[in-house]
């Protein structure tokens, strides 16, 4: 009986240790970026900082600062505010592009993710987090830019008023407005903006 208990204890300990090791395994994504102080494009790897899994991209990877590898493999920190342009490709081959907020808003706001760029509109997302790095909560603010009147609409998709804001903005286009009720994911808003661009 003691042998069975000992064997079970060793198996449980091994399982728990392997789970912990897997949970905290570091994952690096390919990244290329251009610093504000240079025109050179730097290609390297960035440490992804995920709260539940490091397999999926998390904005905490670059918010405030990011950890990248230099040519010798040494880790270095790069401040978000020092970056002019950046592309990160996750393990699912999804590429995300970012630009310095000053190029969009004429003021320093850190990096903005380019969600969509069309003839008539552009959609940018500003991500930020609150709390410590271990228990952070990521929040997003989305911005729709309309090239014709040079207006910017700030949206918070998780709040109830966002759909109403969008419908008000596209009220002259019933077919575009009809698609707004079906927005659940980012790709749904991209469909709305693409349809509007065809007008």
mmCIF file with all atom_site columns, C-alpha atoms in Angstrom:
data_model
loop_
_atom_site.group_PDB
_atom_site.id
_atom_site.type_symbol
_atom_site.label_atom_id
_atom_site.label_alt_id
_atom_site.label_comp_id
_atom_site.label_asym_id
_atom_site.label_entity_id
_atom_site.label_seq_id
_atom_site.pdbx_PDB_ins_code
_atom_site.Cartn_x
_atom_site.Cartn_y
_atom_site.Cartn_z
_atom_site.occupancy
_atom_site.B_iso_or_equiv
_atom_site.pdbx_formal_charge
_atom_site.auth_seq_id
_atom_site.auth_comp_id
_atom_site.auth_asym_id
_atom_site.auth_atom_id
_atom_site.pdbx_PDB_model_num
ATOM 1   C CA . UNK A 1 1   ? 0.000   0.000  0.000   1.00 0.00 ? 1   UNK A CA 1
ATOM 2   C CA . UNK A 1 2   ? 2.865   2.341  0.869   1.00 0.00 ? 2   UNK A CA 1
ATOM 3   C CA . UNK A 1 3   ? 4.477   1.647  -2.507  1.00 0.00 ? 3   UNK A CA 1
ATOM 4   C CA . UNK A 1 4   ? 1.258   2.503  -4.348  1.00 0.00 ? 4   UNK A CA 1
ATOM 5   C CA . UNK A 1 5   ? 0.841   5.726  -2.351  1.00 0.00 ? 5   UNK A CA 1
ATOM 6   C CA . UNK A 1 6   ? 4.465   6.655  -3.002  1.00 0.00 ? 6   UNK A CA 1
ATOM 7   C CA . UNK A 1 7   ? 4.110   5.882  -6.712  1.00 0.00 ? 7   UNK A CA 1
ATOM 8   C CA . UNK A 1 8   ? 0.930   7.972  -6.966  1.00 0.00 ? 8   UNK A CA 1
ATOM 9   C CA . UNK A 1 9   ? 2.618   10.851 -5.118  1.00 0.00 ? 9   UNK A CA 1
ATOM 10  C CA . UNK A 1 10  ? 5.591   10.794 -7.478  1.00 0.00 ? 10  UNK A CA 1
ATOM 11  C CA . UNK A 1 11  ? 3.281   10.717 -10.531 1.00 0.00 ? 11  UNK A CA 1
ATOM 12  C CA . UNK A 1 12  ? 1.174   13.613 -9.212  1.00 0.00 ? 12  UNK A CA 1
ATOM 13  C CA . UNK A 1 13  ? 4.290   15.650 -8.415  1.00 0.00 ? 13  UNK A CA 1
ATOM 14  C CA . UNK A 1 14  ? 5.728   14.990 -11.883 1.00 0.00 ? 14  UNK A CA 1
ATOM 15  C CA . UNK A 1 15  ? 2.452   15.947 -13.540 1.00 0.00 ? 15  UNK A CA 1
ATOM 16  C CA . UNK A 1 16  ? 2.155   19.154 -11.532 1.00 0.00 ? 16  UNK A CA 1
ATOM 17  C CA . UNK A 1 17  ? 5.759   20.120 -12.250 1.00 0.00 ? 17  UNK A CA 1
ATOM 18  C CA . UNK A 1 18  ? 5.401   19.476 -15.986 1.00 0.00 ? 18  UNK A CA 1
ATOM 19  C CA . UNK A 1 19  ? 2.153   21.506 -16.091 1.00 0.00 ? 19  UNK A CA 1
ATOM 20  C CA . UNK A 1 20  ? 3.822   24.404 -14.284 1.00 0.00 ? 20  UNK A CA 1
ATOM 21  C CA . UNK A 1 21  ? 6.783   24.267 -16.652 1.00 0.00 ? 21  UNK A CA 1
ATOM 22  C CA . UNK A 1 22  ? 4.450   24.286 -19.675 1.00 0.00 ? 22  UNK A CA 1
ATOM 23  C CA . UNK A 1 23  ? 2.329   27.104 -18.198 1.00 0.00 ? 23  UNK A CA 1
ATOM 24  C CA . UNK A 1 24  ? 5.319   29.422 -17.825 1.00 0.00 ? 24  UNK A CA 1
ATOM 25  C CA . UNK A 1 25  ? 7.130   28.478 -21.015 1.00 0.00 ? 25  UNK A CA 1
ATOM 26  C CA . UNK A 1 26  ? 8.268   31.586 -22.842 1.00 0.00 ? 26  UNK A CA 1
ATOM 27  C CA . UNK A 1 27  ? 7.142   32.068 -26.433 1.00 0.00 ? 27  UNK A CA 1
ATOM 28  C CA . UNK A 1 28  ? 8.764   34.454 -28.887 1.00 0.00 ? 28  UNK A CA 1
ATOM 29  C CA . UNK A 1 29  ? 7.029   35.808 -32.001 1.00 0.00 ? 29  UNK A CA 1
ATOM 30  C CA . UNK A 1 30  ? 8.752   37.186 -35.105 1.00 0.00 ? 30  UNK A CA 1
ATOM 31  C CA . UNK A 1 31  ? 8.740   40.983 -35.076 1.00 0.00 ? 31  UNK A CA 1
ATOM 32  C CA . UNK A 1 32  ? 10.035  43.752 -37.281 1.00 0.00 ? 32  UNK A CA 1
ATOM 33  C CA . UNK A 1 33  ? 10.046  47.361 -36.198 1.00 0.00 ? 33  UNK A CA 1
ATOM 34  C CA . UNK A 1 34  ? 11.414  50.796 -37.014 1.00 0.00 ? 34  UNK A CA 1
ATOM 35  C CA . UNK A 1 35  ? 12.523  53.111 -34.243 1.00 0.00 ? 35  UNK A CA 1
ATOM 36  C CA . UNK A 1 36  ? 11.733  56.823 -34.334 1.00 0.00 ? 36  UNK A CA 1
ATOM 37  C CA . UNK A 1 37  ? 15.456  57.543 -34.133 1.00 0.00 ? 37  UNK A CA 1
ATOM 38  C CA . UNK A 1 38  ? 16.329  55.442 -37.189 1.00 0.00 ? 38  UNK A CA 1
ATOM 39  C CA . UNK A 1 39  ? 15.109  54.444 -40.649 1.00 0.00 ? 39  UNK A CA 1
ATOM 40  C CA . UNK A 1 40  ? 16.474  50.906 -40.357 1.00 0.00 ? 40  UNK A CA 1
ATOM 41  C CA . UNK A 1 41  ? 14.039  47.997 -40.054 1.00 0.00 ? 41  UNK A CA 1
ATOM 42  C CA . UNK A 1 42  ? 14.999  45.656 -37.229 1.00 0.00 ? 42  UNK A CA 1
ATOM 43  C CA . UNK A 1 43  ? 13.969  42.002 -37.638 1.00 0.00 ? 43  UNK A CA 1
ATOM 44  C CA . UNK A 1 44  ? 14.115  39.849 -34.511 1.00 0.00 ? 44  UNK A CA 1
ATOM 45  C CA . UNK A 1 45  ? 11.872  38.033 -32.016 1.00 0.00 ? 45  UNK A CA 1
ATOM 46  C CA . UNK A 1 46  ? 9.682   39.499 -29.286 1.00 0.00 ? 46  UNK A CA 1
ATOM 47  C CA . UNK A 1 47  ? 8.644   37.828 -26.029 1.00 0.00 ? 47  UNK A CA 1
ATOM 48  C CA . UNK A 1 48  ? 4.851   37.394 -26.033 1.00 0.00 ? 48  UNK A CA 1
ATOM 49  C CA . UNK A 1 49  ? 3.276   38.221 -22.669 1.00 0.00 ? 49  UNK A CA 1
ATOM 50  C CA . UNK A 1 50  ? -0.025  36.351 -22.364 1.00 0.00 ? 50  UNK A CA 1
ATOM 51  C CA . UNK A 1 51  ? -2.064  36.048 -19.198 1.00 0.00 ? 51  UNK A CA 1
ATOM 52  C CA . UNK A 1 52  ? -3.678  32.659 -19.948 1.00 0.00 ? 52  UNK A CA 1
ATOM 53  C CA . UNK A 1 53  ? -1.490  31.365 -22.770 1.00 0.00 ? 53  UNK A CA 1
ATOM 54  C CA . UNK A 1 54  ? 1.580   32.557 -24.570 1.00 0.00 ? 54  UNK A CA 1
ATOM 55  C CA . UNK A 1 55  ? 0.457   30.838 -27.764 1.00 0.00 ? 55  UNK A CA 1
ATOM 56  C CA . UNK A 1 56  ? -1.903  33.713 -28.670 1.00 0.00 ? 56  UNK A CA 1
ATOM 57  C CA . UNK A 1 57  ? -0.856  37.314 -29.149 1.00 0.00 ? 57  UNK A CA 1
ATOM 58  C CA . UNK A 1 58  ? -1.469  39.684 -26.257 1.00 0.00 ? 58  UNK A CA 1
ATOM 59  C CA . UNK A 1 59  ? -1.198  43.505 -26.413 1.00 0.00 ? 59  UNK A CA 1
ATOM 60  C CA . UNK A 1 60  ? 0.728   43.326 -23.127 1.00 0.00 ? 60  UNK A CA 1
ATOM 61  C CA . UNK A 1 61  ? 3.623   42.146 -25.303 1.00 0.00 ? 61  UNK A CA 1
ATOM 62  C CA . UNK A 1 62  ? 4.349   45.725 -26.389 1.00 0.00 ? 62  UNK A CA 1
ATOM 63  C CA . UNK A 1 63  ? 2.372   48.009 -24.039 1.00 0.00 ? 63  UNK A CA 1
ATOM 64  C CA . UNK A 1 64  ? 4.838   50.363 -22.305 1.00 0.00 ? 64  UNK A CA 1
ATOM 65  C CA . UNK A 1 65  ? 7.807   48.235 -23.357 1.00 0.00 ? 65  UNK A CA 1
ATOM 66  C CA . UNK A 1 66  ? 8.656   44.978 -25.065 1.00 0.00 ? 66  UNK A CA 1
ATOM 67  C CA . UNK A 1 67  ? 11.418  42.432 -24.667 1.00 0.00 ? 67  UNK A CA 1
ATOM 68  C CA . UNK A 1 68  ? 13.260  41.560 -27.875 1.00 0.00 ? 68  UNK A CA 1
ATOM 69  C CA . UNK A 1 69  ? 16.392  39.613 -28.721 1.00 0.00 ? 69  UNK A CA 1
ATOM 70  C CA . UNK A 1 70  ? 19.460  41.421 -30.039 1.00 0.00 ? 70  UNK A CA 1
ATOM 71  C CA . UNK A 1 71  ? 21.669  39.774 -32.729 1.00 0.00 ? 71  UNK A CA 1
ATOM 72  C CA . UNK A 1 72  ? 23.595  37.854 -30.054 1.00 0.00 ? 72  UNK A CA 1
ATOM 73  C CA . UNK A 1 73  ? 20.372  36.499 -28.482 1.00 0.00 ? 73  UNK A CA 1
ATOM 74  C CA . UNK A 1 74  ? 20.565  38.783 -25.464 1.00 0.00 ? 74  UNK A CA 1
ATOM 75  C CA . UNK A 1 75  ? 17.284  40.260 -24.196 1.00 0.00 ? 75  UNK A CA 1
ATOM 76  C CA . UNK A 1 76  ? 16.838  43.998 -24.471 1.00 0.00 ? 76  UNK A CA 1
ATOM 77  C CA . UNK A 1 77  ? 13.918  46.260 -23.603 1.00 0.00 ? 77  UNK A CA 1
ATOM 78  C CA . UNK A 1 78  ? 12.412  48.593 -26.190 1.00 0.00 ? 78  UNK A CA 1
ATOM 79  C CA . UNK A 1 79  ? 10.004  51.330 -25.102 1.00 0.00 ? 79  UNK A CA 1
ATOM 80  C CA . UNK A 1 80  ? 6.640   51.495 -26.889 1.00 0.00 ? 80  UNK A CA 1
ATOM 81  C CA . UNK A 1 81  ? 7.104   55.254 -27.283 1.00 0.00 ? 81  UNK A CA 1
ATOM 82  C CA . UNK A 1 82  ? 10.356  54.745 -29.217 1.00 0.00 ? 82  UNK A CA 1
ATOM 83  C CA . UNK A 1 83  ? 8.687   52.750 -32.015 1.00 0.00 ? 83  UNK A CA 1
ATOM 84  C CA . UNK A 1 84  ? 7.447   54.330 -35.258 1.00 0.00 ? 84  UNK A CA 1
ATOM 85  C CA . UNK A 1 85  ? 6.189   51.182 -36.998 1.00 0.00 ? 85  UNK A CA 1
ATOM 86  C CA . UNK A 1 86  ? 5.949   47.503 -36.023 1.00 0.00 ? 86  UNK A CA 1
ATOM 87  C CA . UNK A 1 87  ? 4.706   44.159 -37.350 1.00 0.00 ? 87  UNK A CA 1
ATOM 88  C CA . UNK A 1 88  ? 4.232   41.107 -35.120 1.00 0.00 ? 88  UNK A CA 1
ATOM 89  C CA . UNK A 1 89  ? 3.359   37.664 -36.517 1.00 0.00 ? 89  UNK A CA 1
ATOM 90  C CA . UNK A 1 90  ? 1.950   35.140 -34.043 1.00 0.00 ? 90  UNK A CA 1
ATOM 91  C CA . UNK A 1 91  ? 2.223   31.345 -34.180 1.00 0.00 ? 91  UNK A CA 1
ATOM 92  C CA . UNK A 1 92  ? -1.009  31.148 -36.187 1.00 0.00 ? 92  UNK A CA 1
ATOM 93  C CA . UNK A 1 93  ? 0.624   33.310 -38.881 1.00 0.00 ? 93  UNK A CA 1
ATOM 94  C CA . UNK A 1 94  ? -1.640  36.288 -38.074 1.00 0.00 ? 94  UNK A CA 1
ATOM 95  C CA . UNK A 1 95  ? 0.246   39.523 -38.782 1.00 0.00 ? 95  UNK A CA 1
ATOM 96  C CA . UNK A 1 96  ? -0.583  42.634 -36.775 1.00 0.00 ? 96  UNK A CA 1
ATOM 97  C CA . UNK A 1 97  ? 0.638   46.069 -37.848 1.00 0.00 ? 97  UNK A CA 1
ATOM 98  C CA . UNK A 1 98  ? 1.156   49.046 -35.558 1.00 0.00 ? 98  UNK A CA 1
ATOM 99  C CA . UNK A 1 99  ? 1.941   52.711 -36.125 1.00 0.00 ? 99  UNK A CA 1
ATOM 100 C CA . UNK A 1 100 ? 2.976   55.507 -33.823 1.00 0.00 ? 100 UNK A CA 1
ATOM 101 C CA . UNK A 1 101 ? -0.151  57.327 -32.608 1.00 0.00 ? 101 UNK A CA 1
ATOM 102 C CA . UNK A 1 102 ? 1.403   60.684 -33.422 1.00 0.00 ? 102 UNK A CA 1
ATOM 103 C CA . UNK A 1 103 ? 1.135   59.927 -37.145 1.00 0.00 ? 103 UNK A CA 1
ATOM 104 C CA . UNK A 1 104 ? -2.646  59.591 -36.710 1.00 0.00 ? 104 UNK A CA 1
ATOM 105 C CA . UNK A 1 105 ? -3.564  62.024 -33.920 1.00 0.00 ? 105 UNK A CA 1
ATOM 106 C CA . UNK A 1 106 ? -0.646  64.498 -34.055 1.00 0.00 ? 106 UNK A CA 1
ATOM 107 C CA . UNK A 1 107 ? 0.102   63.724 -30.412 1.00 0.00 ? 107 UNK A CA 1
ATOM 108 C CA . UNK A 1 108 ? 1.979   60.987 -28.580 1.00 0.00 ? 108 UNK A CA 1
ATOM 109 C CA . UNK A 1 109 ? -0.390  58.172 -27.683 1.00 0.00 ? 109 UNK A CA 1
ATOM 110 C CA . UNK A 1 110 ? 1.884   55.158 -28.048 1.00 0.00 ? 110 UNK A CA 1
ATOM 111 C CA . UNK A 1 111 ? 1.262   52.481 -30.652 1.00 0.00 ? 111 UNK A CA 1
ATOM 112 C CA . UNK A 1 112 ? -2.019  52.016 -32.501 1.00 0.00 ? 112 UNK A CA 1
ATOM 113 C CA . UNK A 1 113 ? -2.905  48.723 -34.141 1.00 0.00 ? 113 UNK A CA 1
ATOM 114 C CA . UNK A 1 114 ? -4.016  49.177 -37.760 1.00 0.00 ? 114 UNK A CA 1
ATOM 115 C CA . UNK A 1 115 ? -7.265  47.218 -37.944 1.00 0.00 ? 115 UNK A CA 1
ATOM 116 C CA . UNK A 1 116 ? -8.364  48.465 -41.385 1.00 0.00 ? 116 UNK A CA 1
ATOM 117 C CA . UNK A 1 117 ? -7.212  51.046 -43.929 1.00 0.00 ? 117 UNK A CA 1
ATOM 118 C CA . UNK A 1 118 ? -9.509  51.860 -46.832 1.00 0.00 ? 118 UNK A CA 1
ATOM 119 C CA . UNK A 1 119 ? -10.170 54.675 -49.294 1.00 0.00 ? 119 UNK A CA 1
ATOM 120 C CA . UNK A 1 120 ? -12.755 56.412 -47.134 1.00 0.00 ? 120 UNK A CA 1
ATOM 121 C CA . UNK A 1 121 ? -12.038 55.134 -43.644 1.00 0.00 ? 121 UNK A CA 1
ATOM 122 C CA . UNK A 1 122 ? -9.339  53.810 -41.356 1.00 0.00 ? 122 UNK A CA 1
ATOM 123 C CA . UNK A 1 123 ? -9.755  51.886 -38.115 1.00 0.00 ? 123 UNK A CA 1
ATOM 124 C CA . UNK A 1 124 ? -7.152  51.931 -35.345 1.00 0.00 ? 124 UNK A CA 1
ATOM 125 C CA . UNK A 1 125 ? -7.105  50.272 -31.932 1.00 0.00 ? 125 UNK A CA 1
ATOM 126 C CA . UNK A 1 126 ? -5.326  51.574 -28.847 1.00 0.00 ? 126 UNK A CA 1
ATOM 127 C CA . UNK A 1 127 ? -4.724  48.892 -26.220 1.00 0.00 ? 127 UNK A CA 1
ATOM 128 C CA . UNK A 1 128 ? -3.771  49.518 -22.623 1.00 0.00 ? 128 UNK A CA 1
ATOM 129 C CA . UNK A 1 129 ? -3.826  47.522 -19.431 1.00 0.00 ? 129 UNK A CA 1
ATOM 130 C CA . UNK A 1 130 ? -4.457  48.152 -15.794 1.00 0.00 ? 130 UNK A CA 1
ATOM 131 C CA . UNK A 1 131 ? -3.127  46.197 -12.846 1.00 0.00 ? 131 UNK A CA 1
ATOM 132 C CA . UNK A 1 132 ? 0.163   44.404 -12.405 1.00 0.00 ? 132 UNK A CA 1
ATOM 133 C CA . UNK A 1 133 ? 1.734   42.449 -15.241 1.00 0.00 ? 133 UNK A CA 1
ATOM 134 C CA . UNK A 1 134 ? 0.588   39.192 -13.607 1.00 0.00 ? 134 UNK A CA 1
ATOM 135 C CA . UNK A 1 135 ? -3.069  40.131 -13.120 1.00 0.00 ? 135 UNK A CA 1
ATOM 136 C CA . UNK A 1 136 ? -3.540  42.777 -15.780 1.00 0.00 ? 136 UNK A CA 1
ATOM 137 C CA . UNK A 1 137 ? -6.748  43.472 -17.661 1.00 0.00 ? 137 UNK A CA 1
ATOM 138 C CA . UNK A 1 138 ? -6.455  44.627 -21.253 1.00 0.00 ? 138 UNK A CA 1
ATOM 139 C CA . UNK A 1 139 ? -8.830  47.292 -22.536 1.00 0.00 ? 139 UNK A CA 1
ATOM 140 C CA . UNK A 1 140 ? -9.197  48.646 -26.045 1.00 0.00 ? 140 UNK A CA 1
ATOM 141 C CA . UNK A 1 141 ? -10.367 51.942 -27.475 1.00 0.00 ? 141 UNK A CA 1
ATOM 142 C CA . UNK A 1 142 ? -11.147 51.952 -31.184 1.00 0.00 ? 142 UNK A CA 1
ATOM 143 C CA . UNK A 1 143 ? -10.961 54.953 -33.496 1.00 0.00 ? 143 UNK A CA 1
ATOM 144 C CA . UNK A 1 144 ? -12.678 55.306 -36.868 1.00 0.00 ? 144 UNK A CA 1
ATOM 145 C CA . UNK A 1 145 ? -11.224 57.965 -39.128 1.00 0.00 ? 145 UNK A CA 1
ATOM 146 C CA . UNK A 1 146 ? -13.343 59.339 -41.961 1.00 0.00 ? 146 UNK A CA 1
ATOM 147 C CA . UNK A 1 147 ? -11.177 60.849 -44.661 1.00 0.00 ? 147 UNK A CA 1
ATOM 148 C CA . UNK A 1 148 ? -13.850 63.025 -46.289 1.00 0.00 ? 148 UNK A CA 1
ATOM 149 C CA . UNK A 1 149 ? -14.599 65.239 -43.304 1.00 0.00 ? 149 UNK A CA 1
ATOM 150 C CA . UNK A 1 150 ? -11.410 64.300 -41.387 1.00 0.00 ? 150 UNK A CA 1
ATOM 151 C CA . UNK A 1 151 ? -13.482 63.319 -38.361 1.00 0.00 ? 151 UNK A CA 1
ATOM 152 C CA . UNK A 1 152 ? -12.512 60.749 -35.741 1.00 0.00 ? 152 UNK A CA 1
ATOM 153 C CA . UNK A 1 153 ? -15.097 58.652 -33.909 1.00 0.00 ? 153 UNK A CA 1
ATOM 154 C CA . UNK A 1 154 ? -13.986 57.038 -30.648 1.00 0.00 ? 154 UNK A CA 1
ATOM 155 C CA . UNK A 1 155 ? -15.663 53.694 -29.952 1.00 0.00 ? 155 UNK A CA 1
ATOM 156 C CA . UNK A 1 156 ? -15.765 51.259 -27.043 1.00 0.00 ? 156 UNK A CA 1
ATOM 157 C CA . UNK A 1 157 ? -17.172 48.060 -28.551 1.00 0.00 ? 157 UNK A CA 1
ATOM 158 C CA . UNK A 1 158 ? -17.926 46.440 -25.205 1.00 0.00 ? 158 UNK A CA 1
ATOM 159 C CA . UNK A 1 159 ? -20.239 49.294 -24.233 1.00 0.00 ? 159 UNK A CA 1
ATOM 160 C CA . UNK A 1 160 ? -23.895 49.332 -25.357 1.00 0.00 ? 160 UNK A CA 1
ATOM 161 C CA . UNK A 1 161 ? -23.720 52.708 -27.132 1.00 0.00 ? 161 UNK A CA 1
ATOM 162 C CA . UNK A 1 162 ? -21.157 51.612 -29.750 1.00 0.00 ? 162 UNK A CA 1
ATOM 163 C CA . UNK A 1 163 ? -23.719 50.107 -32.149 1.00 0.00 ? 163 UNK A CA 1
ATOM 164 C CA . UNK A 1 164 ? -25.841 53.252 -31.920 1.00 0.00 ? 164 UNK A CA 1
ATOM 165 C CA . UNK A 1 165 ? -22.772 55.420 -32.661 1.00 0.00 ? 165 UNK A CA 1
ATOM 166 C CA . UNK A 1 166 ? -21.990 53.376 -35.760 1.00 0.00 ? 166 UNK A CA 1
ATOM 167 C CA . UNK A 1 167 ? -25.567 53.445 -37.026 1.00 0.00 ? 167 UNK A CA 1
ATOM 168 C CA . UNK A 1 168 ? -25.643 57.203 -36.613 1.00 0.00 ? 168 UNK A CA 1
ATOM 169 C CA . UNK A 1 169 ? -22.414 57.537 -38.596 1.00 0.00 ? 169 UNK A CA 1
ATOM 170 C CA . UNK A 1 170 ? -23.699 55.362 -41.476 1.00 0.00 ? 170 UNK A CA 1
ATOM 171 C CA . UNK A 1 171 ? -27.391 56.358 -41.396 1.00 0.00 ? 171 UNK A CA 1
ATOM 172 C CA . UNK A 1 172 ? -27.300 57.534 -45.022 1.00 0.00 ? 172 UNK A CA 1
ATOM 173 C CA . UNK A 1 173 ? -26.471 54.001 -46.181 1.00 0.00 ? 173 UNK A CA 1
ATOM 174 C CA . UNK A 1 174 ? -29.237 51.522 -45.183 1.00 0.00 ? 174 UNK A CA 1
ATOM 175 C CA . UNK A 1 175 ? -27.371 48.453 -46.471 1.00 0.00 ? 175 UNK A CA 1
ATOM 176 C CA . UNK A 1 176 ? -24.268 49.400 -44.471 1.00 0.00 ? 176 UNK A CA 1
ATOM 177 C CA . UNK A 1 177 ? -26.365 50.230 -41.413 1.00 0.00 ? 177 UNK A CA 1
ATOM 178 C CA . UNK A 1 178 ? -28.104 46.833 -41.629 1.00 0.00 ? 178 UNK A CA 1
ATOM 179 C CA . UNK A 1 179 ? -24.763 45.046 -41.247 1.00 0.00 ? 179 UNK A CA 1
ATOM 180 C CA . UNK A 1 180 ? -24.011 46.914 -38.024 1.00 0.00 ? 180 UNK A CA 1
ATOM 181 C CA . UNK A 1 181 ? -26.583 44.895 -36.048 1.00 0.00 ? 181 UNK A CA 1
ATOM 182 C CA . UNK A 1 182 ? -24.569 41.743 -36.847 1.00 0.00 ? 182 UNK A CA 1
ATOM 183 C CA . UNK A 1 183 ? -21.251 42.987 -35.463 1.00 0.00 ? 183 UNK A CA 1
ATOM 184 C CA . UNK A 1 184 ? -19.853 40.459 -33.022 1.00 0.00 ? 184 UNK A CA 1
ATOM 185 C CA . UNK A 1 185 ? -16.173 40.220 -33.946 1.00 0.00 ? 185 UNK A CA 1
ATOM 186 C CA . UNK A 1 186 ? -13.575 42.500 -35.513 1.00 0.00 ? 186 UNK A CA 1
ATOM 187 C CA . UNK A 1 187 ? -14.063 40.911 -38.942 1.00 0.00 ? 187 UNK A CA 1
ATOM 188 C CA . UNK A 1 188 ? -17.724 42.030 -38.870 1.00 0.00 ? 188 UNK A CA 1
ATOM 189 C CA . UNK A 1 189 ? -16.753 45.699 -38.605 1.00 0.00 ? 189 UNK A CA 1
ATOM 190 C CA . UNK A 1 190 ? -14.192 45.197 -41.392 1.00 0.00 ? 190 UNK A CA 1
ATOM 191 C CA . UNK A 1 191 ? -17.082 43.988 -43.613 1.00 0.00 ? 191 UNK A CA 1
ATOM 192 C CA . UNK A 1 192 ? -19.051 47.144 -42.775 1.00 0.00 ? 192 UNK A CA 1
ATOM 193 C CA . UNK A 1 193 ? -16.115 49.404 -43.621 1.00 0.00 ? 193 UNK A CA 1
ATOM 194 C CA . UNK A 1 194 ? -15.358 47.546 -46.856 1.00 0.00 ? 194 UNK A CA 1
ATOM 195 C CA . UNK A 1 195 ? -18.984 47.936 -47.985 1.00 0.00 ? 195 UNK A CA 1
ATOM 196 C CA . UNK A 1 196 ? -18.894 51.642 -47.135 1.00 0.00 ? 196 UNK A CA 1
ATOM 197 C CA . UNK A 1 197 ? -15.659 52.025 -49.132 1.00 0.00 ? 197 UNK A CA 1
ATOM 198 C CA . UNK A 1 198 ? -17.514 50.778 -52.225 1.00 0.00 ? 198 UNK A CA 1
ATOM 199 C CA . UNK A 1 199 ? -20.040 53.615 -52.069 1.00 0.00 ? 199 UNK A CA 1
#
